[in-house]
XYZ file of C-alpha atoms in Angstrom:
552
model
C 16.620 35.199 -12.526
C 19.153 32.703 -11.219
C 19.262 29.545 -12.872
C 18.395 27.138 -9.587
C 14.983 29.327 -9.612
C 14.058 28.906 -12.937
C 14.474 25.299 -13.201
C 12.513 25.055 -9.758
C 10.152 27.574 -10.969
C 9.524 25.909 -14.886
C 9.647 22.415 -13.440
C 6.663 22.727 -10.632
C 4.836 24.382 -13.196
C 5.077 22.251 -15.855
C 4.534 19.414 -13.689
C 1.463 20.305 -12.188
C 0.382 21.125 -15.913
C 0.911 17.510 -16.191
C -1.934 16.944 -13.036
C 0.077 17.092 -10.269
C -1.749 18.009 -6.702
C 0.096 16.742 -3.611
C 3.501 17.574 -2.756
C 5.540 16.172 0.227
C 8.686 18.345 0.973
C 11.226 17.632 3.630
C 13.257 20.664 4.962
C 16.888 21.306 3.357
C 19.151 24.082 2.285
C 19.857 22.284 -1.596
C 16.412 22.013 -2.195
C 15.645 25.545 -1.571
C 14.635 26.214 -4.907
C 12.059 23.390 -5.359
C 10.111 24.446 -1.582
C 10.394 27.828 -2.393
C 9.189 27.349 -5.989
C 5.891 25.034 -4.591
C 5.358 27.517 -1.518
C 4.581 29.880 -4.099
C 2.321 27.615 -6.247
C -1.461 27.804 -5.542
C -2.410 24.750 -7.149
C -0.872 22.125 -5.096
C -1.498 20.973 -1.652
C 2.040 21.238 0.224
C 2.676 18.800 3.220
C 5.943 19.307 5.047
C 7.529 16.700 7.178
C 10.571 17.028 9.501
C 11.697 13.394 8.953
C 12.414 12.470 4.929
C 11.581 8.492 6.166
C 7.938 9.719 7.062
C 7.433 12.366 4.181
C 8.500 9.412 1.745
C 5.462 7.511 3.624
C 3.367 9.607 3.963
C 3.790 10.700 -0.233
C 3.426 7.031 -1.154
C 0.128 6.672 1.286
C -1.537 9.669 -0.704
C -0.526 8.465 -3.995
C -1.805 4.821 -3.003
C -5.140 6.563 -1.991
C -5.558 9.040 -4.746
C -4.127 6.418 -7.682
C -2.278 9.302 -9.225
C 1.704 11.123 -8.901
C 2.344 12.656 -5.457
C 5.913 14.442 -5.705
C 8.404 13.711 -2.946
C 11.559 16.267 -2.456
C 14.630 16.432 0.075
C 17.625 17.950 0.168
C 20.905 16.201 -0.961
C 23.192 13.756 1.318
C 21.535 11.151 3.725
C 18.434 12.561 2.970
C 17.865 11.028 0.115
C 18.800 7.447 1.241
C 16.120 7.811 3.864
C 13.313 7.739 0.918
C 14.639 3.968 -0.340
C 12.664 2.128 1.683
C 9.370 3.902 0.041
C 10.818 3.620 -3.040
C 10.953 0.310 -2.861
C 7.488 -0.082 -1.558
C 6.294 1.606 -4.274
C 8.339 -0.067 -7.091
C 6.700 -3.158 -5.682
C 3.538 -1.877 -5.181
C 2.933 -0.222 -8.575
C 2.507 3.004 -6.738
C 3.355 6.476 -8.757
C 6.008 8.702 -6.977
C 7.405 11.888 -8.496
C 10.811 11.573 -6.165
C 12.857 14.702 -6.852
C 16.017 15.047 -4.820
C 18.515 18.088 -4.869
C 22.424 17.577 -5.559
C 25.574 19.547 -5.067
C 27.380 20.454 -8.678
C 29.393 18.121 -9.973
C 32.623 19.874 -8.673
C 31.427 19.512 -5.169
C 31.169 16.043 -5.496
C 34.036 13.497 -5.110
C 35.587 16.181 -2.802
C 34.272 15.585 0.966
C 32.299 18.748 0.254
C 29.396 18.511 2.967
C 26.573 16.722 2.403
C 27.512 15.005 -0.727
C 27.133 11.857 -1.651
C 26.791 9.434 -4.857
C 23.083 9.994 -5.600
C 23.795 8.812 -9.508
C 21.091 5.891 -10.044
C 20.538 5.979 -6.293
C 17.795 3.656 -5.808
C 18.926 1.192 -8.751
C 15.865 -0.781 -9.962
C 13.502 0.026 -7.821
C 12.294 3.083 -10.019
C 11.096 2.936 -13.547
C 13.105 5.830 -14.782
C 16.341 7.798 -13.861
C 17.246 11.530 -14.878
C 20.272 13.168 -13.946
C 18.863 16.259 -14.718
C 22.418 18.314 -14.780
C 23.048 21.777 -13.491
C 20.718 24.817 -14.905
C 22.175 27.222 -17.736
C 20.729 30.767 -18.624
C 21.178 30.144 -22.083
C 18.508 28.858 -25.169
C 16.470 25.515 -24.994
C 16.608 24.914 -21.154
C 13.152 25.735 -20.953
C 12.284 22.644 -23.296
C 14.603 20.472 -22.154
C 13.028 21.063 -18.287
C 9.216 20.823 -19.776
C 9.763 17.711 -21.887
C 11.572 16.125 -18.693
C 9.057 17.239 -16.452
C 5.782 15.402 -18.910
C 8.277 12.095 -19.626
C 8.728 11.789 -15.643
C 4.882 11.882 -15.106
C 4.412 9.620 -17.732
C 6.678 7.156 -16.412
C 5.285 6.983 -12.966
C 1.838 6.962 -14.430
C 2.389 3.544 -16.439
C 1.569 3.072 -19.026
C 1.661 -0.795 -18.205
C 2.728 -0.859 -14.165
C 3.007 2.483 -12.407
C 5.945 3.251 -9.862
C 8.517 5.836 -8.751
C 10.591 7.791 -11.066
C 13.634 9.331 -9.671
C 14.792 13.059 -11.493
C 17.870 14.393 -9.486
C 18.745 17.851 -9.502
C 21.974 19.796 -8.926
C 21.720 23.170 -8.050
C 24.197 25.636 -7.807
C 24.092 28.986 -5.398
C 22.355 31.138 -5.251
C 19.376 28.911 -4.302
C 17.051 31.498 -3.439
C 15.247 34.044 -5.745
C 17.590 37.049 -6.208
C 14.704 39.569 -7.372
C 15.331 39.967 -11.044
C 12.642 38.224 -13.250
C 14.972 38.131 -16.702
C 15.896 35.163 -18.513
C 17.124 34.634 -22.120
C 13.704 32.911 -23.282
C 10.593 32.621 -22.248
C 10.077 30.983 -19.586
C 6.305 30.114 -19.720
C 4.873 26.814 -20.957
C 2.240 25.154 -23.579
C -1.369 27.540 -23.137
C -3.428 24.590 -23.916
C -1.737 22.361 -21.240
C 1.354 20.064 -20.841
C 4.314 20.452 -23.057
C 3.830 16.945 -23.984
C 0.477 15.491 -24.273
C 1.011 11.652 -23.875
C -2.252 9.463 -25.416
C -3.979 6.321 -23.832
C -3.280 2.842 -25.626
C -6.282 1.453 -26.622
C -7.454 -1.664 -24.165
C -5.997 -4.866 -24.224
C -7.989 -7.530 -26.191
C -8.829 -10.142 -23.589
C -8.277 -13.866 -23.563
C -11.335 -15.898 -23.728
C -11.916 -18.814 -21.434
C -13.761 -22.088 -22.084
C -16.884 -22.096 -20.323
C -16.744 -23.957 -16.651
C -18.775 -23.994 -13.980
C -15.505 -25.070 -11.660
C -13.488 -22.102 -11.773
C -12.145 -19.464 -9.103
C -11.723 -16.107 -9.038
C -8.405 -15.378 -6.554
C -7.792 -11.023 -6.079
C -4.985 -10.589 -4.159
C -3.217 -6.789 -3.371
C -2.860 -4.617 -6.314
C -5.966 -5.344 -8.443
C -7.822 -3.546 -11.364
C -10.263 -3.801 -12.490
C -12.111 -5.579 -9.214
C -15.742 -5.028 -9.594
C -15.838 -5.845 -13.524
C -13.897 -9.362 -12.295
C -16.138 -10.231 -9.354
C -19.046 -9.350 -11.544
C -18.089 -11.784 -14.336
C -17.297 -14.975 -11.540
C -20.808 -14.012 -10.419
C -22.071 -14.493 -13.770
C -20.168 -17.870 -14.225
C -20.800 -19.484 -10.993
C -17.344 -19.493 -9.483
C -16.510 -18.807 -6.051
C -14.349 -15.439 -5.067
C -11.296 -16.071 -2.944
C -10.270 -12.446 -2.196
C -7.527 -11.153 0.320
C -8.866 -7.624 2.348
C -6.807 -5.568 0.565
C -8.132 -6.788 -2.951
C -10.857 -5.452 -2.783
C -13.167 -8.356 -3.830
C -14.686 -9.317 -0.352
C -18.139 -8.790 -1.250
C -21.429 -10.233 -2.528
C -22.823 -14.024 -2.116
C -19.747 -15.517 -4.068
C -17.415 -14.195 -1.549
C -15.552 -17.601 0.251
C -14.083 -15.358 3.221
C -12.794 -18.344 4.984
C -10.498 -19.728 2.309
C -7.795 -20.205 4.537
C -9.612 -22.467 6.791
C -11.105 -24.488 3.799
C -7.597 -24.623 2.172
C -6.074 -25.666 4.946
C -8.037 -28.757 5.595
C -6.883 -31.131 3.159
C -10.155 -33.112 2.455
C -11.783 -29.941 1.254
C -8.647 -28.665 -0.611
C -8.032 -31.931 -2.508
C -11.175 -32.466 -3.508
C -12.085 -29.196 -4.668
C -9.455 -28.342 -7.785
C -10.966 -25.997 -10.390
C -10.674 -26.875 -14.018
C -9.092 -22.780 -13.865
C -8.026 -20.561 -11.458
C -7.744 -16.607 -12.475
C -5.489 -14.812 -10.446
C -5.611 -10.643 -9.926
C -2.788 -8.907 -7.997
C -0.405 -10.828 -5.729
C -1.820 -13.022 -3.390
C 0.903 -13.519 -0.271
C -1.223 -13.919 2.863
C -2.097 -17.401 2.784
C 0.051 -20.599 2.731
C -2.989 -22.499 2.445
C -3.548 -20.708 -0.550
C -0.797 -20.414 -2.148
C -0.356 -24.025 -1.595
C -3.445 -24.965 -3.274
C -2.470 -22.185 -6.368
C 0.826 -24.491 -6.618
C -0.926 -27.595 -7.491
C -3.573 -25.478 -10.712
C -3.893 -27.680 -13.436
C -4.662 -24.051 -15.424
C -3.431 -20.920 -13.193
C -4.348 -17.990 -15.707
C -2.453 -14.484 -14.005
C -3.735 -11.288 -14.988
C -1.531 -8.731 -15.328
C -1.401 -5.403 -16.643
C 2.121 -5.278 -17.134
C 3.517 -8.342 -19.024
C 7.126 -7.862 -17.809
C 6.114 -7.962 -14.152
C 3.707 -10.468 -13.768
C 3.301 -12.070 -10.266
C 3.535 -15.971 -10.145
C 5.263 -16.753 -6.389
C 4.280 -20.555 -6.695
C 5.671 -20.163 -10.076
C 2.369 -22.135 -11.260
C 0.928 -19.809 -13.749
C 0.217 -21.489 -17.126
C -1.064 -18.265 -19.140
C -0.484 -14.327 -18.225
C -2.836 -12.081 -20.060
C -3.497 -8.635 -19.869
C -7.349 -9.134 -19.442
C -9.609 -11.848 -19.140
C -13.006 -12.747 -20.577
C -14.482 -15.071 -18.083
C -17.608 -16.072 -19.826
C -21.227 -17.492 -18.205
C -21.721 -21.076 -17.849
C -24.398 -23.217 -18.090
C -25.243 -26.041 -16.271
C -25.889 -26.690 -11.986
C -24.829 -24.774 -9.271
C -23.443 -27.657 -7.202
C -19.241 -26.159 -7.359
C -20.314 -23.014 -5.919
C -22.725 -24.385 -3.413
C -20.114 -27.043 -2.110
C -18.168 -23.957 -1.608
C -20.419 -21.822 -0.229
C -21.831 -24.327 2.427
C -18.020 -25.130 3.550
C -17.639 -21.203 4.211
C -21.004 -20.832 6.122
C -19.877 -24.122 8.556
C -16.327 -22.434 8.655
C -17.508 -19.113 9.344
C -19.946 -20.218 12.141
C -17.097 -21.676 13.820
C -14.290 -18.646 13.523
C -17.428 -16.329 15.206
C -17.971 -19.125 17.992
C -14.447 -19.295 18.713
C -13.779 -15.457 18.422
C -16.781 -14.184 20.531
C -15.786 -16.743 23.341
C -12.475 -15.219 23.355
C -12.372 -11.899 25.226
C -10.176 -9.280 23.862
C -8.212 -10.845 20.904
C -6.470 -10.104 18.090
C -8.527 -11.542 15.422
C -12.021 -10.586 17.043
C -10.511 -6.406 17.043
C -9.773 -7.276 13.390
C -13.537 -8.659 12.585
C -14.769 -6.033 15.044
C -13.196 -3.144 13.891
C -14.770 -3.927 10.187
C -17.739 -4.451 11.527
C -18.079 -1.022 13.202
C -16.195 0.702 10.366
C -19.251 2.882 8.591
C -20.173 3.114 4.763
C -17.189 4.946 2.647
C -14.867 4.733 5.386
C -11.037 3.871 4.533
C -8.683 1.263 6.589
C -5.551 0.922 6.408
C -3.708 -2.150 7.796
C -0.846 -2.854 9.091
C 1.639 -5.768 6.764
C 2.173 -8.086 9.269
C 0.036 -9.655 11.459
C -3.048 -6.992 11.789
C -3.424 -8.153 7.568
C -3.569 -11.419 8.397
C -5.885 -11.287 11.096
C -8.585 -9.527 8.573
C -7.650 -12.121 6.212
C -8.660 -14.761 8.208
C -11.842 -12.913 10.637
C -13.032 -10.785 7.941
C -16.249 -11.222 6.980
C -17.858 -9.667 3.558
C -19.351 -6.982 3.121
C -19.434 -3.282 0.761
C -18.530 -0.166 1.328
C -15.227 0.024 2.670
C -11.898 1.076 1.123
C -9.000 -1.579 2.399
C -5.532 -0.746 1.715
C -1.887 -2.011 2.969
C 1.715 -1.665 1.913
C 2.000 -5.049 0.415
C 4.680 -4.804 -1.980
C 7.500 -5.013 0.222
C 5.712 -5.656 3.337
C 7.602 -3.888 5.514
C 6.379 -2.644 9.033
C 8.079 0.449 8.665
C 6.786 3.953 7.877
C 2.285 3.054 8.501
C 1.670 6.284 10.333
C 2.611 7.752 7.603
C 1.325 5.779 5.064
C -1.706 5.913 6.956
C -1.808 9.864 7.151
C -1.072 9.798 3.072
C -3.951 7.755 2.687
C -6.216 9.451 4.824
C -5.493 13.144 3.406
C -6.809 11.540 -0.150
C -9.727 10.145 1.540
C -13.272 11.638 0.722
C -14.291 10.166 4.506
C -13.365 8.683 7.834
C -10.341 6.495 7.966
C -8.693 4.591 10.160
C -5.677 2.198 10.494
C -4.772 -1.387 12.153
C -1.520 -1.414 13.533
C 0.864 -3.508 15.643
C 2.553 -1.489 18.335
C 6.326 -2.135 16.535
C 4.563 -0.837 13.369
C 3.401 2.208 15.135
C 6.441 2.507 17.415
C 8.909 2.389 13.950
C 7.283 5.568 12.401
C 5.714 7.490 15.303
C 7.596 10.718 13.851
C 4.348 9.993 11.518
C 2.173 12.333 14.648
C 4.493 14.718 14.378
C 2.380 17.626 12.601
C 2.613 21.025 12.229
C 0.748 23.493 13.224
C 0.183 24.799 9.186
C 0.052 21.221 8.115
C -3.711 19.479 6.415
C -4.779 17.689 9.542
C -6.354 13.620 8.262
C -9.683 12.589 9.592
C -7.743 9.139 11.181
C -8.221 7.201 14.403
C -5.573 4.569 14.559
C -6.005 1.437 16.299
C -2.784 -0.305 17.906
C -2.505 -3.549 18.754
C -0.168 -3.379 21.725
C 1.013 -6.696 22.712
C 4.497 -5.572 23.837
C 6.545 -7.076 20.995
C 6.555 -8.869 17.701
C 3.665 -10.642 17.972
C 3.713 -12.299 14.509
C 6.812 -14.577 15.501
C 4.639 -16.622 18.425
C 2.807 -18.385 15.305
C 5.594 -18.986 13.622
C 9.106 -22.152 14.312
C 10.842 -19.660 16.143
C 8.571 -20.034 18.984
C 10.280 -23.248 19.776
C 12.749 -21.881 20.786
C 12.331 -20.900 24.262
C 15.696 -19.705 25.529
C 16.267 -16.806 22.832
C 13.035 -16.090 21.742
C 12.099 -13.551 24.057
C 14.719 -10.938 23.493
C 15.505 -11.200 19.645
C 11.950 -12.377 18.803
C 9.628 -11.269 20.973
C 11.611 -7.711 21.484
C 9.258 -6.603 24.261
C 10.095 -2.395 25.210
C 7.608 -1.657 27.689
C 6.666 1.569 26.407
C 3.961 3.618 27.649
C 1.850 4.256 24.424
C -0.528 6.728 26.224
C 2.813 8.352 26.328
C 4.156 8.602 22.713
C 0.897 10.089 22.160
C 0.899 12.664 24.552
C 3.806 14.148 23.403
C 2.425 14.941 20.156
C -1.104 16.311 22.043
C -3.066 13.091 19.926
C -5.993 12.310 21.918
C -5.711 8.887 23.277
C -8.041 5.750 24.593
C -7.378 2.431 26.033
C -9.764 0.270 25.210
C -10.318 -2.811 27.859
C -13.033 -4.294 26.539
C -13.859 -4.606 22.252
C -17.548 -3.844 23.321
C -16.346 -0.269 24.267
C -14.422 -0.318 20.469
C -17.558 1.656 18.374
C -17.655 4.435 20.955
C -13.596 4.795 21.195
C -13.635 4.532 17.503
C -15.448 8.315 17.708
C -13.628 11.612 16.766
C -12.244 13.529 14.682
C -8.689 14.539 13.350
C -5.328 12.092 14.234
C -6.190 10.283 17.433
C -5.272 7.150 18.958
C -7.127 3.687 20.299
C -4.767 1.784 22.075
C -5.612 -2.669 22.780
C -4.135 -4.635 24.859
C -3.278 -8.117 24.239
C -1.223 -11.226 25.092
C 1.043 -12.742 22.431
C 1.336 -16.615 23.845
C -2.908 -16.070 24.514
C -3.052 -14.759 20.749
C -1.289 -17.694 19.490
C -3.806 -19.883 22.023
C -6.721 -18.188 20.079
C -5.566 -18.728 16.182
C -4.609 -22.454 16.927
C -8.327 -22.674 17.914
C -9.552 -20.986 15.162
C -7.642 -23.423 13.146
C -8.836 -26.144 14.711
C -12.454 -25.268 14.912
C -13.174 -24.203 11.255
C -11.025 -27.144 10.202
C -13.255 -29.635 12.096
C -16.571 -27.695 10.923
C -15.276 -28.017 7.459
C -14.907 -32.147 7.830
C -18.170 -32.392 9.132
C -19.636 -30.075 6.280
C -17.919 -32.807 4.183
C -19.567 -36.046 5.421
């Protein structure tokens, strides 16, 4: 046996010994070995993708989904580079990703040989560990070496504190393909009882204990654990829950979904300071919010990881691993002044939204609304996450997730695919139409290639629509072309040339019916981007005023 096949051969093995079940692999020559190796392997799901930018997506949306390693290969060169932006995504994210990239021999490299480049350390920080795993010998103790690796890289990725992306890269010499003979100087099988390496669990952290209050807050923000046992404990206590989409905690009679209305009107937001605020995930959506989390006389963040904590308003007074929110006696006047503040708020936002026609927000409350029981959404990072954040209304059932970390636009078609091939149910995705134009090599499926239960909804409002809310507005003369960056395109088009069924949808009464189908398919809305920005000031306005009143 060649050497390039038995390290291919040992290393899927030993790996999916390990747990691993998905495997994204992007055509190339140097990485022969590795798709050969997992073509052959029975007890992974292999998803092939023509373009390394969407199988990087579309491996970090089904290890997003599935909370567990997906493994992401290319060949060497460019290739590679293309997965960064993932990577990063990931890193940020706390999202595990086995990324294995083939290499040229060290004497091919440093010589112009083709399709070489410096892929030592390649993505730099943005992965929790690094292995240059060096070229394969037929001699004793590779077999160890490549089975030790293998159950170190999957621990890595899996935490123990933060998951993330662990980069192994691989240089191969030729032959790359199997050459027929099955010899090698040891054995090449691994461990009978499972993984070479059998890493334990730590035992739990020991949580901090609070003081009993009634005036405390719960805020979740993206990348929580841990949600239900939280929300459950601020129910207990009597404190309000302040929880972006994607945190999962947008549920139950504590949930304040209009938080950025109430935060944003002054009267409300001065007069309503907790004696604590505990903070899950990273909160980012809301200025209002993080505004108000600035001025916390105690800002307790929990984090899993205590070398990564997130603290943007740099406000955080304790980080603990886990939290022991205890019940409190006493009235229930802090949660009802809440409470009665959201009701008046959300009564307004509704008003404002079904007067509206076809907008942005009401396709973001809408589309929630029609979404059924165990379905999964996933949303686009700019403006599509913000409209849920601020239309949303509470309620169970429904898996909400986003690529937060970074919060790039790029690769959600894929991401969205990822996600949906890990989903036990219908899923869908929010979109801008720059989001879905950036990564519409995400449609591109073949014809052997695990088709996703996913109807994605674009918001088409020719442009960047997110920049019409925000200074640059004012600027009339340039805004158009480097802000607004209208292109026209047809997407009944893009769509079509991928045979993805397709629907324009006119009027959001017609959305549950469009939302219908099965497999990939596209809902297309139409919308204006000065009207939008029309819509949210009087959203702003409205709940803001409704709030006051609620006051007096």
């Amino acid at each position: 046996m060649n050497p390039a096949t038995a390290l291919a051969t040992v290393l899927v093995d030993e790996l999916v010994r390990c747990g691993l079940t998905d495997v994204v692999v992007a055509p190339g020559s140097r990485s022969a070995p590795l798709a050969l190796a997992l073509h052959a392997e029975s007890r992974v799901r292999l998803h092939v993708r023509i373009d390394e930018r969407s199988a990087s997506y579309l491996a970090l949306g089904l290890a997003k989904r599935a909370e567990r390693p997906v493994a992401l290969i290319c060949s060497s060169g460019t290739a590679t580079a293309n997965f960064h932006p993932a990577v990063i995504e990931a890193s940020e994210s706390g999202v595990p990703l086995l990324v294995l990239t083939a290499d040229r021999p060290p004497e091919l490299r440093g010589t112009g040989a083709n399709q070489t480049i410096d892929q030592i350390k390649l993505y730099g920080s943005a992965v929790r560990w690094f292995a240059e795993v060096g070229v394969p010998e037929d001699r004793p103790g590779q077999v160890a070496y490549w089975r030790s690796l293998a159950c170190r890289a999957y621990q890595r990725a899996t935490g123990p504190a933060t998951p993330g992306p662990v980069h192994l890269n691989l240089a191969f010499r030729e032959p790359l393909i199997p050459d027929g003979d099955t010899s090698w100087c040891e054995s090449l099988d691994g461990d009978a009882n499972g993984p070479w390496v059998r890493a334990r669990v730590a035992p739990p952290p020991i949580a901090l204990h609070i003081p009993p209050t009634r005036r405390g807050v719960l805020v979740v923000g993206d990348g929580t654990a841990n949600v239900r046992r939280y929300v459950a404990a601020a129910g207990m206590a009597g404190w309000p829950v302040v929880s972006e989409p994607n945190g999962g905690g947008r549920y139950g009679d504590h949930a304040v979904s209009t938080y950025h209305y109430l935060l944003g009107t002054p009267e409300f937001a001065d007069t309503h300071r907790p004696d604590v605020v505990v903070t899950l995930g990273r909160p980012g959506l809301s200025r209002p919010l993080l505004s108000w989390l600035g001025r916390a006389e105690e800002h307790i963040v929990v984090a899993t990881d205590l070398d990564r904590w997130p603290d943007p308003t740099r406000s955080a007074t304790q980080v603990a691993q886990a939290v022991e929110i205890p019940v409190a006696s006493g009235d229930d006047t802090w949660l009802h002044a809440w409470r009665q503040a959201d009701q008046a708020a959300r009564t307004a936002i509704d008003e404002v939204l079904d007067a509206s026609g076809t907008s942005e927000p009401r396709l973001a409350r809408d589309l929630v609304d029609a979404m059924p029981n165990g379905a999964l959404l996933f949303c686009g990072s700019s403006m599509p996450i913000r409209d849920l954040d601020q239309a949303m209304r509470p309620r169970r059932g429904l898996r909400l997730l986003a690529n937060r970390g970074a919060s790039g636009i790029d690769g959600l078609v894929s991401s969205a695919m990822g996600a949906a091939l890990a989903h036990n149910g219908p899923s869908y995705a929010l979109m801008g139409d720059l989001s879905f134009l950036h990564d519409q090599n995400g449609l591109v499926l073949g014809p052997r290639e695990p088709r996703p239960d996913l109807c994605l909804v674009v918001v088409n409002n020719d442009g960047g629509g997110i920049f019409s809310l925000l200074p640059q507005a004012a600027v009339r003369d340039p805004f158009e072309r480097v802000f607004g960056t209208p292109h026209g395109v047809d997407l009944g088009y893009v769509a079509a040339s991928t045979g993805t069924p397709y629907q324009l949808v006119e009027d959001l009464s017609d959305l549950p019916k469009a939302l219908r189908g099965e497999g990939p398919r596209l809902v297309e809305v139409r919308t204006d981007r000065e009207a939008n920005a029309v819509v949210h000031a009087r959203l702003r306005e409205a709940a803001q005023a409704a709030v006051r009143d609620c006051l007096t």
